[in-house]
Coordinates of C-alpha atoms (C1' of nucleotides) in Angstrom, one line a residue:
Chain A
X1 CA -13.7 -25.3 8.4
X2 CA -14.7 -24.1 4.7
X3 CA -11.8 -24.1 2.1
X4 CA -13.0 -24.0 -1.7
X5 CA -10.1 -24.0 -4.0
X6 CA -10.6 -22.6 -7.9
X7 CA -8.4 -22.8 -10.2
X8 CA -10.1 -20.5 -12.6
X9 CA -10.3 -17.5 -10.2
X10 CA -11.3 -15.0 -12.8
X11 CA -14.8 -16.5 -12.6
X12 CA -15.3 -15.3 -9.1
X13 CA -14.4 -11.9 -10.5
X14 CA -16.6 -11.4 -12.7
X15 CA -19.3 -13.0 -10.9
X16 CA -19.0 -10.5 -8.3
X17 CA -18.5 -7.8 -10.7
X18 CA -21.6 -8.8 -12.2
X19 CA -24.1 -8.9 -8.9
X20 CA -22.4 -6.3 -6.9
X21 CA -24.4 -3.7 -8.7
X22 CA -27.3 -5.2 -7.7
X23 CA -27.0 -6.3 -4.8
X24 CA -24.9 -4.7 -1.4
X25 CA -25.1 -7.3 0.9
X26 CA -25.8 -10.9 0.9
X27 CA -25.5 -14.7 2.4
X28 CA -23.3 -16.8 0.4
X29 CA -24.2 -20.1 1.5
X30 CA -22.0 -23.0 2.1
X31 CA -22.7 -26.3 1.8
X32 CA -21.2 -29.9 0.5
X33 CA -23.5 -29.1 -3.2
X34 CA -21.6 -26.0 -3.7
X35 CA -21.5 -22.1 -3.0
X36 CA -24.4 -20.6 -4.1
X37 CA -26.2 -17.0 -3.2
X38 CA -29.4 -16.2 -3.6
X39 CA -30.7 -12.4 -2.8
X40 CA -32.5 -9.4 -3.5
X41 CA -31.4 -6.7 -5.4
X42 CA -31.3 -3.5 -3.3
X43 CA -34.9 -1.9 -4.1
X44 CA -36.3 -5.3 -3.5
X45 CA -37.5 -6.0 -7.2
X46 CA -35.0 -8.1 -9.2
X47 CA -33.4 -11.4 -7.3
X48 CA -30.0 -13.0 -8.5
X49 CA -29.4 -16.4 -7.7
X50 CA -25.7 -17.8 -8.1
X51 CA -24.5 -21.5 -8.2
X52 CA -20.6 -22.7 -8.3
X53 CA -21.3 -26.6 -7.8
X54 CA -18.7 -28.3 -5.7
X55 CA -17.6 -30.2 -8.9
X56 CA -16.5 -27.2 -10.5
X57 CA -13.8 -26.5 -7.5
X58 CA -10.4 -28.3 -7.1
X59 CA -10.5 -28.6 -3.7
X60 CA -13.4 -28.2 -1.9
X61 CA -13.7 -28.5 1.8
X62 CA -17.0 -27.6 3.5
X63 CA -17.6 -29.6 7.0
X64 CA -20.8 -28.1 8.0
X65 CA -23.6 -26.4 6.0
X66 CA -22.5 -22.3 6.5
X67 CA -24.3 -18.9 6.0
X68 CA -21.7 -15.8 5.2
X69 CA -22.7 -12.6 4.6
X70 CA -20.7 -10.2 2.5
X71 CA -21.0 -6.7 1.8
X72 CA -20.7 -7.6 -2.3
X73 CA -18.4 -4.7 -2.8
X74 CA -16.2 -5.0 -0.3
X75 CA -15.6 -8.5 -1.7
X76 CA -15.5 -7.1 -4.7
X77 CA -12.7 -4.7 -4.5
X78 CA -10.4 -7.2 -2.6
X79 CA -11.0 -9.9 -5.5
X80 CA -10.1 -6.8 -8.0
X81 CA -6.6 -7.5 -6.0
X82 CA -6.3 -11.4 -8.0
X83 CA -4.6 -11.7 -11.2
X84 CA -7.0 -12.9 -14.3
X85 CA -4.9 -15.8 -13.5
X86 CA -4.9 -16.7 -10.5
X87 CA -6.1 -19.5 -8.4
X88 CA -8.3 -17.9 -5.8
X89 CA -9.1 -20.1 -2.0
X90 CA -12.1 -18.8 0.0
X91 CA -11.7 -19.7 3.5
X92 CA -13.1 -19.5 6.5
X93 CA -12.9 -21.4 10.1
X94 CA -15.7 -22.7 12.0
X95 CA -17.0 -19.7 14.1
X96 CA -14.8 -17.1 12.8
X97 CA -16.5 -14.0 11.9
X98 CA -13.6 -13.4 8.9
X99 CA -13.4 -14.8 5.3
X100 CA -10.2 -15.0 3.6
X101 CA -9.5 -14.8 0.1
X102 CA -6.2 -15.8 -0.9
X103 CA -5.0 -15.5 -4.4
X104 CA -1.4 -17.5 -6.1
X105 CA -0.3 -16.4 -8.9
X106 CA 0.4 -18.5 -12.0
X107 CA 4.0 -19.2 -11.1
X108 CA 3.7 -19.3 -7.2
X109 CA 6.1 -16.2 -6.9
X110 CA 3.0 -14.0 -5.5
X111 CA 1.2 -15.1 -2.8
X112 CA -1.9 -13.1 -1.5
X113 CA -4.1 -13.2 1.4
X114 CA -6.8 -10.8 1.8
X115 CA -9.2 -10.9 5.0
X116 CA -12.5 -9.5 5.2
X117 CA -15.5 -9.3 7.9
X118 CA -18.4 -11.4 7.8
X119 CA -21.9 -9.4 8.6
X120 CA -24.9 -10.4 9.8
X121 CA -27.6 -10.4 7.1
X122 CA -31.3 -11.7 7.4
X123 CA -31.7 -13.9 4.8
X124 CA -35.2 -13.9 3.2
X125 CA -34.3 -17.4 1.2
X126 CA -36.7 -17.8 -1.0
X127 CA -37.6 -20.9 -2.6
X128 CA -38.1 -20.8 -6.4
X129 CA -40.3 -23.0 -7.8
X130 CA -39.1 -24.5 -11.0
X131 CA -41.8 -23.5 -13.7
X132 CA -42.7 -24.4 -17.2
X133 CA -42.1 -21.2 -19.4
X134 CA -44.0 -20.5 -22.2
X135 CA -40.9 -19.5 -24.1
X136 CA -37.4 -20.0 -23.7
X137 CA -35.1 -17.7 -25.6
X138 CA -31.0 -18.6 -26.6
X139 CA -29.1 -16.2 -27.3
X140 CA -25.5 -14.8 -27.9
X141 CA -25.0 -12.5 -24.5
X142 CA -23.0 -9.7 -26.8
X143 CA -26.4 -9.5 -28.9
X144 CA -28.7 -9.4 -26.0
X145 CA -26.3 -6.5 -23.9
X146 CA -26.0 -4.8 -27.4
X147 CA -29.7 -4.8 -28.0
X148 CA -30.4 -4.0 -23.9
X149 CA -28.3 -1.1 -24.3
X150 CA -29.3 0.3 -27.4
X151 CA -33.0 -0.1 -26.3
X152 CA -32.4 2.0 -23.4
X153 CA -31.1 4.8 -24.8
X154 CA -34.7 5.1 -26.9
X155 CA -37.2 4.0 -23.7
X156 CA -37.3 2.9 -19.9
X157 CA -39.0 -0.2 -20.7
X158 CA -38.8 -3.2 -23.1
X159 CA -41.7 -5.0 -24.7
X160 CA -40.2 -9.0 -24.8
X161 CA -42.3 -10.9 -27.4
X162 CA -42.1 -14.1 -28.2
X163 CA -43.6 -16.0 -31.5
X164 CA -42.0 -19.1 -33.4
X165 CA -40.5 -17.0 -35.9
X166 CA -38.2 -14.7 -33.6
X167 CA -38.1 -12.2 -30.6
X168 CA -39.1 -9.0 -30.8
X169 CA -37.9 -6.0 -27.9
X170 CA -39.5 -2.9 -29.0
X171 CA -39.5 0.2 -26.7
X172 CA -41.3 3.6 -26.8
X173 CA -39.7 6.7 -25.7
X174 CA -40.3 10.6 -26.1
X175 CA -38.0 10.7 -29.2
X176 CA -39.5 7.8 -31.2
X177 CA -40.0 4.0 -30.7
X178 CA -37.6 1.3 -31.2
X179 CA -38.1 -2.2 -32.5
X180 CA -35.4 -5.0 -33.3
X181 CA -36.1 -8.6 -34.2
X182 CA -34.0 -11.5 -34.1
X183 CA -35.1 -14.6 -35.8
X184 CA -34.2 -17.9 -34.7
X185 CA -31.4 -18.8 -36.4
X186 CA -29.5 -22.6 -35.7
X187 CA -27.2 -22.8 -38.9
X188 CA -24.6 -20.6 -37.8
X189 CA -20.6 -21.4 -37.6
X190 CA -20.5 -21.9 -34.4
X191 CA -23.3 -23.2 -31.7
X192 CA -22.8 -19.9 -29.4
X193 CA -23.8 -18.0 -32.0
X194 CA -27.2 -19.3 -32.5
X195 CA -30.2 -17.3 -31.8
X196 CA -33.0 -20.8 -30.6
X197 CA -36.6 -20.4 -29.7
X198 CA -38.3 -22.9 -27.7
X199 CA -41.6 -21.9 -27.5
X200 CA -45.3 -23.9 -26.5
X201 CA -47.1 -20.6 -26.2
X202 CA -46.8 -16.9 -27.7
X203 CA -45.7 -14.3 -24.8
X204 CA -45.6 -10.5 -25.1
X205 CA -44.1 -8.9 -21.5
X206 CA -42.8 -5.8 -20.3
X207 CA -39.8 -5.1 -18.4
X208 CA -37.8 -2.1 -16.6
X209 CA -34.7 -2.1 -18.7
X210 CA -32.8 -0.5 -16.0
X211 CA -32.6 -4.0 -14.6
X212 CA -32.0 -5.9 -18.1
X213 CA -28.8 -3.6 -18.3
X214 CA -28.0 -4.6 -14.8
X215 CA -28.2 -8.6 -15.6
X216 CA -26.0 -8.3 -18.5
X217 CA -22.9 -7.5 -16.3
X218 CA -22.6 -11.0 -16.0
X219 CA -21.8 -11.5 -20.1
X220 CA -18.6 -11.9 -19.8
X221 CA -19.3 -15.0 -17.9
X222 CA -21.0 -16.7 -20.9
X223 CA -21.2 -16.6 -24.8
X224 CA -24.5 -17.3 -24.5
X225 CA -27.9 -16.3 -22.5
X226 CA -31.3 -17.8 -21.7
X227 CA -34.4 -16.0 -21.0
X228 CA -37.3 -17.6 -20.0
X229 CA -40.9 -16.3 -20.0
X230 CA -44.2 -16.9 -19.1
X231 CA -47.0 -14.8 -18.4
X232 CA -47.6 -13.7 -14.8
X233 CA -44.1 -15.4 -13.8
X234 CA -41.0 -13.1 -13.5
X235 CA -38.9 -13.2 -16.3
X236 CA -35.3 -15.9 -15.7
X237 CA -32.0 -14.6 -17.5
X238 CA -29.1 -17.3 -16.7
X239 CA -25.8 -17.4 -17.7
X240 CA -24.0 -20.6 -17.1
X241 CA -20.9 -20.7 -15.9
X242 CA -18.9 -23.6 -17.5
X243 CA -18.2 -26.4 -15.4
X244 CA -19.6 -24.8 -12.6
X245 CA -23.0 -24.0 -12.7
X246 CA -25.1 -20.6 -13.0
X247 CA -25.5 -17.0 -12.2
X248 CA -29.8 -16.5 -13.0
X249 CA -31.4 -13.0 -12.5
X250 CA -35.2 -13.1 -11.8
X251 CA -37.2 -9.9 -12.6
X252 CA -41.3 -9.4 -12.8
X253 CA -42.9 -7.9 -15.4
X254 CA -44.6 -4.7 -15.2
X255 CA -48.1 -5.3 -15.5
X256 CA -50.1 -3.2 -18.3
X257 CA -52.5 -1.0 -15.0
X258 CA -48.3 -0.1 -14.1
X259 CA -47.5 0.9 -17.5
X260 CA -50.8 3.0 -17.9
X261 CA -50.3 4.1 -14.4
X262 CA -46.6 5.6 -15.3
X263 CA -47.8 7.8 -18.4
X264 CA -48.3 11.2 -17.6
Chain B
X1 CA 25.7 27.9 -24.2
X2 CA 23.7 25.2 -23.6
X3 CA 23.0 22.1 -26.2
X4 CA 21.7 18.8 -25.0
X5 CA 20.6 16.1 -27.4
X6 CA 18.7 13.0 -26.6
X7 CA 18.0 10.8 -29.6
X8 CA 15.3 8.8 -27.5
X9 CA 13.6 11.5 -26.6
X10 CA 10.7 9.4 -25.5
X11 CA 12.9 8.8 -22.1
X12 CA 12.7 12.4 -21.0
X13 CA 9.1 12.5 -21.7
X14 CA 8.4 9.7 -19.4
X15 CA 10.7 10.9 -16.7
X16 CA 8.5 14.5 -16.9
X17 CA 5.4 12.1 -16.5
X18 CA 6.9 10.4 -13.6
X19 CA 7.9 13.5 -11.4
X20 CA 5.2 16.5 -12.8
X21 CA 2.5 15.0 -10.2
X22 CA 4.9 15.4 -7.3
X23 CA 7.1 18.5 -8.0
X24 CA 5.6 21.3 -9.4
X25 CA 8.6 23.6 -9.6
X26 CA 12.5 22.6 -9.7
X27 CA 16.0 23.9 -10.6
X28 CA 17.4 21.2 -13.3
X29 CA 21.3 21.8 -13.2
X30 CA 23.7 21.4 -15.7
X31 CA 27.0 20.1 -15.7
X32 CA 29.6 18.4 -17.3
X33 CA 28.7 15.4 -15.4
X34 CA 25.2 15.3 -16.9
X35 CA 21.3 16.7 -16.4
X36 CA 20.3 16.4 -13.3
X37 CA 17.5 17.2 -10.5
X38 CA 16.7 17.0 -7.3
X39 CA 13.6 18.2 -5.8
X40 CA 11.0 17.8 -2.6
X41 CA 7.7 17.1 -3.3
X42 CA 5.1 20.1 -2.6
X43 CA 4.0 18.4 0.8
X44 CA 8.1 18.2 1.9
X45 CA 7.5 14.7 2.2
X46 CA 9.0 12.5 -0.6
X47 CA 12.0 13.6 -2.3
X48 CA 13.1 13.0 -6.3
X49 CA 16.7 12.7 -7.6
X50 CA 17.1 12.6 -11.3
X51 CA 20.1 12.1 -13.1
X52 CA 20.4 12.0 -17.1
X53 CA 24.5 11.4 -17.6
X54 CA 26.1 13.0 -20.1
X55 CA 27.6 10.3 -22.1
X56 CA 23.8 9.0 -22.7
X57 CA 23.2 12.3 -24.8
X58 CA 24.4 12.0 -28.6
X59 CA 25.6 15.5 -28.2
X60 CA 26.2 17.4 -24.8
X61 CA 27.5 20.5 -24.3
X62 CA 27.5 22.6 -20.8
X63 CA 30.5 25.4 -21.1
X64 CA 29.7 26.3 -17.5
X65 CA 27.5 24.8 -14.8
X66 CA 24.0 26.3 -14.8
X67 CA 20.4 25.9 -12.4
X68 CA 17.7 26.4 -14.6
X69 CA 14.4 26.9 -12.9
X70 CA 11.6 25.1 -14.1
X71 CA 7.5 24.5 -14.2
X72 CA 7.4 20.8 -14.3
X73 CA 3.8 20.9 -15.2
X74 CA 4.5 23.5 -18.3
X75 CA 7.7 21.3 -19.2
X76 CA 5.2 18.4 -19.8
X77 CA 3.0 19.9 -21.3
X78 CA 5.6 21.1 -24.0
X79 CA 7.1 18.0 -24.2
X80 CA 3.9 16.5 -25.0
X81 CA 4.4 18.0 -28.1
X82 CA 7.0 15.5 -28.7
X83 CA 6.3 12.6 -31.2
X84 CA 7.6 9.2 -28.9
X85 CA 10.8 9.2 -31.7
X86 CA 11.4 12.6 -31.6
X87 CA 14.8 13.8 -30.9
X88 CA 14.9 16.3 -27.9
X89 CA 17.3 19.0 -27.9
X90 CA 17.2 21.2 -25.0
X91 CA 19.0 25.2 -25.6
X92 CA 19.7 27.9 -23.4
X93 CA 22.1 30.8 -23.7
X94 CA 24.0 32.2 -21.6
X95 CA 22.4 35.0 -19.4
X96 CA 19.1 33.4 -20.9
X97 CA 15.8 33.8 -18.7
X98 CA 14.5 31.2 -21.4
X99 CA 14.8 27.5 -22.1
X100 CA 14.5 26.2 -25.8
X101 CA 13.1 22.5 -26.1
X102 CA 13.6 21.2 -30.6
X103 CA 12.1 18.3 -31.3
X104 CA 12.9 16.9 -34.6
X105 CA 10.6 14.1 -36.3
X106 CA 12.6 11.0 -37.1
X107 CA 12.0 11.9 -40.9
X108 CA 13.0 15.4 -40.0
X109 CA 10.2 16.1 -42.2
X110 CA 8.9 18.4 -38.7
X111 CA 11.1 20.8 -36.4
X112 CA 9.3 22.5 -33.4
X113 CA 10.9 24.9 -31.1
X114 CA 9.2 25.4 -28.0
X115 CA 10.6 28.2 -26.2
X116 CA 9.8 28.6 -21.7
X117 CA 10.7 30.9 -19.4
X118 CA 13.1 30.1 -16.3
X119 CA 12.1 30.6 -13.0
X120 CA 13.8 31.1 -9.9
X121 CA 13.5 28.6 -7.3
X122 CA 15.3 28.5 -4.4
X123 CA 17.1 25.9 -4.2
X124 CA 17.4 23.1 -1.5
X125 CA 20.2 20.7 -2.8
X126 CA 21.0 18.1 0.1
X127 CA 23.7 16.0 -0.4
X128 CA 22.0 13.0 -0.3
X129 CA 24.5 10.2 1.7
X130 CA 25.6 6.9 0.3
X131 CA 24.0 4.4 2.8
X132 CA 24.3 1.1 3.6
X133 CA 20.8 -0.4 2.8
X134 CA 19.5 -3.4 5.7
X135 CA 17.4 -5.2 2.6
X136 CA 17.3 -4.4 -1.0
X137 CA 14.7 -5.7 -3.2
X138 CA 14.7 -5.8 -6.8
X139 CA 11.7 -6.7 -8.7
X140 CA 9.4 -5.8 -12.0
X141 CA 8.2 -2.7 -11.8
X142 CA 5.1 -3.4 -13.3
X143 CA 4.5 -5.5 -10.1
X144 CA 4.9 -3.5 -7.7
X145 CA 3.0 -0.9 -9.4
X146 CA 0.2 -3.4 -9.5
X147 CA 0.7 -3.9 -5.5
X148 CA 0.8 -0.7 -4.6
X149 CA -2.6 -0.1 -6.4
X150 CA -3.9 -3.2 -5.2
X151 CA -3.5 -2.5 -1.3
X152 CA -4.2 1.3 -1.8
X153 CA -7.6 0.2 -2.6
X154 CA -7.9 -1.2 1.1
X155 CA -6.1 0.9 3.5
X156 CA -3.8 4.0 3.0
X157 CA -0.6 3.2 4.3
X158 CA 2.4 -0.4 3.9
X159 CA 4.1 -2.0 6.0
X160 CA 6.9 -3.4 3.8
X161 CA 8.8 -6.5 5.4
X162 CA 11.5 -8.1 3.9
X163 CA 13.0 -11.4 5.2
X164 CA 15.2 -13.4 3.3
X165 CA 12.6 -15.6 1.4
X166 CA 10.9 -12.5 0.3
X167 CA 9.2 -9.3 0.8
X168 CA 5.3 -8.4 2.2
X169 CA 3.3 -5.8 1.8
X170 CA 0.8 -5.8 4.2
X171 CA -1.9 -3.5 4.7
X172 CA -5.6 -2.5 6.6
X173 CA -8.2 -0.5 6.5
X174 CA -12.1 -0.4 7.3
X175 CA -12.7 -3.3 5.2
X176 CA -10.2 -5.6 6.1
X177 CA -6.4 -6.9 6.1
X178 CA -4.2 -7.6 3.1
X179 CA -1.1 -9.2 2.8
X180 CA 0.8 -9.9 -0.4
X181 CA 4.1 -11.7 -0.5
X182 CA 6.3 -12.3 -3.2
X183 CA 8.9 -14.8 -2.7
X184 CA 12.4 -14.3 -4.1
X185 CA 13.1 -15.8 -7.6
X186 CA 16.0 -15.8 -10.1
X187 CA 14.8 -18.7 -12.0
X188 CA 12.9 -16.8 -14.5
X189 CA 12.8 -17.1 -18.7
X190 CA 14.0 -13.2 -18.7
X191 CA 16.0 -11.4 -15.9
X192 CA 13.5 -8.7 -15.5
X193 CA 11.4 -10.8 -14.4
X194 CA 13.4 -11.8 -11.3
X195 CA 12.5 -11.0 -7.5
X196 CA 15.9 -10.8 -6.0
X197 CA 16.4 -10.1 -2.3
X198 CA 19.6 -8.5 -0.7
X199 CA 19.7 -8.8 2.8
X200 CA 22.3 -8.1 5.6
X201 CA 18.7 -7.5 8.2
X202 CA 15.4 -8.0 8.3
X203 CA 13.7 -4.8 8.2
X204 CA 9.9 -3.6 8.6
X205 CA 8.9 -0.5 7.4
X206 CA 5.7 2.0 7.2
X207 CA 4.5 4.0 4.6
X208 CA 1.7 6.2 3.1
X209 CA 0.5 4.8 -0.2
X210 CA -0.4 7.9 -1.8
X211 CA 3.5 8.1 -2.5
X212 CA 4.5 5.1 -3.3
X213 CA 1.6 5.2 -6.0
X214 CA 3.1 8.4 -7.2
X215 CA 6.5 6.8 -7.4
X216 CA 4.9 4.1 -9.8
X217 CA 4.5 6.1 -12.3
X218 CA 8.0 5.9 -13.0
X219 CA 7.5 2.6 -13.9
X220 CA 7.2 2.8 -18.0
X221 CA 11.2 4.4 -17.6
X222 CA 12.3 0.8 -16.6
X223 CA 11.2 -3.0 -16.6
X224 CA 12.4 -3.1 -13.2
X225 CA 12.4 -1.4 -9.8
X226 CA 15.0 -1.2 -6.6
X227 CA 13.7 -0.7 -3.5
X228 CA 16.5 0.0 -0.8
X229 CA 15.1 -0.1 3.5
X230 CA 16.6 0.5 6.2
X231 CA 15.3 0.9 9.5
X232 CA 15.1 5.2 10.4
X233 CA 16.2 5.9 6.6
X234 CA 14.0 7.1 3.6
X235 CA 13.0 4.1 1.3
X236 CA 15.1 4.9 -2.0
X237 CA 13.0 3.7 -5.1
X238 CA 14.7 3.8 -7.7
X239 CA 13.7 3.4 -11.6
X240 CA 17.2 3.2 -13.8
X241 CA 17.0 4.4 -17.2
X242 CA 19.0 2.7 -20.1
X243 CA 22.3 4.0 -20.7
X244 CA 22.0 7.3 -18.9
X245 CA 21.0 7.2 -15.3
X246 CA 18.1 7.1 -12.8
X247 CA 14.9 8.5 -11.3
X248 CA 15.4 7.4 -7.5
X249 CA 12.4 9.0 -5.2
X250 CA 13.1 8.8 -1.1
X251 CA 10.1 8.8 0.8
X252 CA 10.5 8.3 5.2
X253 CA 8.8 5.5 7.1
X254 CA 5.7 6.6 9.1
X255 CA 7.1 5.8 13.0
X256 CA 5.3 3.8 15.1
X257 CA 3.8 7.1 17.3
X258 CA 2.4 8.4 13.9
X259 CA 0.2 5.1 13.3
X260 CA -1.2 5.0 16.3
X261 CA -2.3 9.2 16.2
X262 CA -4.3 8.3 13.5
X263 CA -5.6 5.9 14.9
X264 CA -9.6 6.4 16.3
Chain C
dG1 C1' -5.5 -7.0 -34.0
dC2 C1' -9.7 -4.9 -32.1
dC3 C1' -12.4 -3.6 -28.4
dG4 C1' -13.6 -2.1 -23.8
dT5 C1' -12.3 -0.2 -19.7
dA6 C1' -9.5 2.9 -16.6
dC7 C1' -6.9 6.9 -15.8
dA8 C1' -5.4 11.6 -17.0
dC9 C1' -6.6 16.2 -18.6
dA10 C1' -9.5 20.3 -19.8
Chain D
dT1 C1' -18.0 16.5 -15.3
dG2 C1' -16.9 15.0 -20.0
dT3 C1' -13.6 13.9 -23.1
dG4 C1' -9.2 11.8 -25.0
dT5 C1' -5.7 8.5 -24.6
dA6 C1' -3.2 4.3 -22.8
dC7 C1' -3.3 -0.2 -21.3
dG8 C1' -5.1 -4.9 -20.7
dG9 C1' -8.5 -8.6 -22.2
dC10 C1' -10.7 -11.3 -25.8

DNA sequence: GCCGTACACA
DNA sequence: TGTGTACGGC
């Protein structure tokens, strides 16, 4: 018997509007810590992982440790059926092959319940080491979609540089090249506003910014994002998720043989 | 001779917007008792009954009843041309193959005449019965719009069930159930807001979405919207505007037999 | 009050 | 398919 109870349903809205891009299908996986996903994106390069900790629920009822798979926009489209604000229940009973969302409206007048088929999926869970990064990057999410975006219009890829002054993302296309800098920058009004570099080493990596444009779906989840890098190590964009935990998008950078390899 | 003035020209706008998707041609007649319509939709399905009375007009005249054959679609698109405060006055002469629609800026500072030719339509009128309804069902209009949206994403027909604590609208289709009930309530801050049930008998009926999201878009002519069932009748929707009448749009139940032909 | 998204039209 | 407008969210 799984019953998780959130008051704040529009999180689980835009968390699903902001992986089911990504990803088609996946295990969402159940246990007393919380409901968390980890998967793949579709042509096997990026990986999202997703945490709502128990703590973050009102009610949260999870007997035994279970694996649900989901086609993401399936679940999707019937959470497009809550209200902003409503309070959205995921449940499930032991053995069924079903999930059911059910969605109450502010006022109790509307009462929805929404049922949808569980699907086999293998899960390749991967366990992700927790690493030190050379630099660690906070910034407003707007900026970072803003700059994502803009980037992409100009290039394919993103050069991520990292030195105690700032972070540079330059790109290189057929009509020109494309540079923008933000400095770090703590005395600002208000804290989500802050552009902070923690940094122990100097990185310069490159990136597909297809995928950076797919990761900052999730910015309405967050005022602010983090990017961590190191060399060699995939690249980690999170967005917390207040009270509740995390939605973190893990993507590899290209290597400089791919890049040459890729020029005509 | 033919003058018919509408201050709040803005209503017949709307209406135009609510009925040009489903009818595409339609005799408007013209009577001492108001501006009327009634029409099937091109598929012979649904059916739309307008009435504009004439008391709601600042100035109506009608010397003799006339049918004037119209192109919804060119209608709109004339009154289009219509600032939201325009006053509307519609002109036709007798023995005229033309209609004339004025529209006069609330400054009068701009006077448009847009002159269309009548058509001639054969007319179907039906005297539509007065029936007795098993459940009526008054609620915001914007909700049900929002239902009727909601569910069309997941299956392509509703049943709608009305008991005495409230009304479901339940659907399926390849990617699961939904079910979305809205319980009666009169204790709202503004009556429009109200869900109020009239029953004499439960009734449960079927029908194809695609209409009833046609009907919706009715919905900016009033705050709220009547729904009148009865087992083996049309559902009457019905949208009353301010001071001068209603849209009202009948649409049958899908029987049993035709649910389970399309079935696989 | 402004912005972004969603639907309607050409 | 691309644009313009209307509505809802921040």
């Amino acid at each position: 018997m799984l019953e998780l109870r959130l008051v704040q349903g529009s999180l689980l809205k835009k968390v699903l509007e902001s992986v089911k891009d990504l990803v088609n299908d996946a295990n969402f996986d159940c246990s007393a810590t919380g409901f968390s996903l980890q998967a793949m994106d579709s042509s096997h390069v990026a990986l999202v992982a997703l945490l709502l900790r128990s703590e973050g629920f009102e009610h949260y009822r999870c007997d035994r440790n279970i694996s649900m798979g989901m086609n993401l926009g399936n679940m999707a489209k019937m959470l497009k059926c809550a209200g902003n604000d409503d309070i959205i229940t995921i449940k499930a009973d032991d053995g069924s092959d079903t999930v059911t969302f059910m969605f109450e409206s502010p006022t109790q007048d509307k009462i929805a319940d929404f049922e949808m088929k569980l699907m086999d999926i293998d899960s390749e869970h991967l366990g992700i080491p927790e690493a030190e990064y050379h630099a660690i990057v906070r910034m407003p999410s707007a900026e970072f979609c803003r700059i994502c975006k803009d980037l992409s219009s100009i290039g394919d890829t993103v050069v991520i540089s990292v030195t105690k002054e700032g972070v540079k993302f330059s790109t290189r296309g057929d009509i020109g090249t494309a540079n923008i800098v933000c400095r770090q920058n703590t005395t600002v009004d208000k804290p989500e506003e802050a552009t902070v570099i923690e940094m122990n080493e100097p990185v310069s990596l490159t990136f597909a910014l297809r995928y950076l444009n797919s990761f900052t779906k999730a910015s309405p989840l967050s005022n602010t994002v983090t990017i961590s890098l190191s060399s060699e190590l995939p690249v980690v964009v999170e967005y917390k998720i207040a009270e509740m935990g995390y939605v973190r998008f893990y993507l590899a950078p290209k290597i400089e043989e791919d890049e040459e390899e890729t020029k005509p």
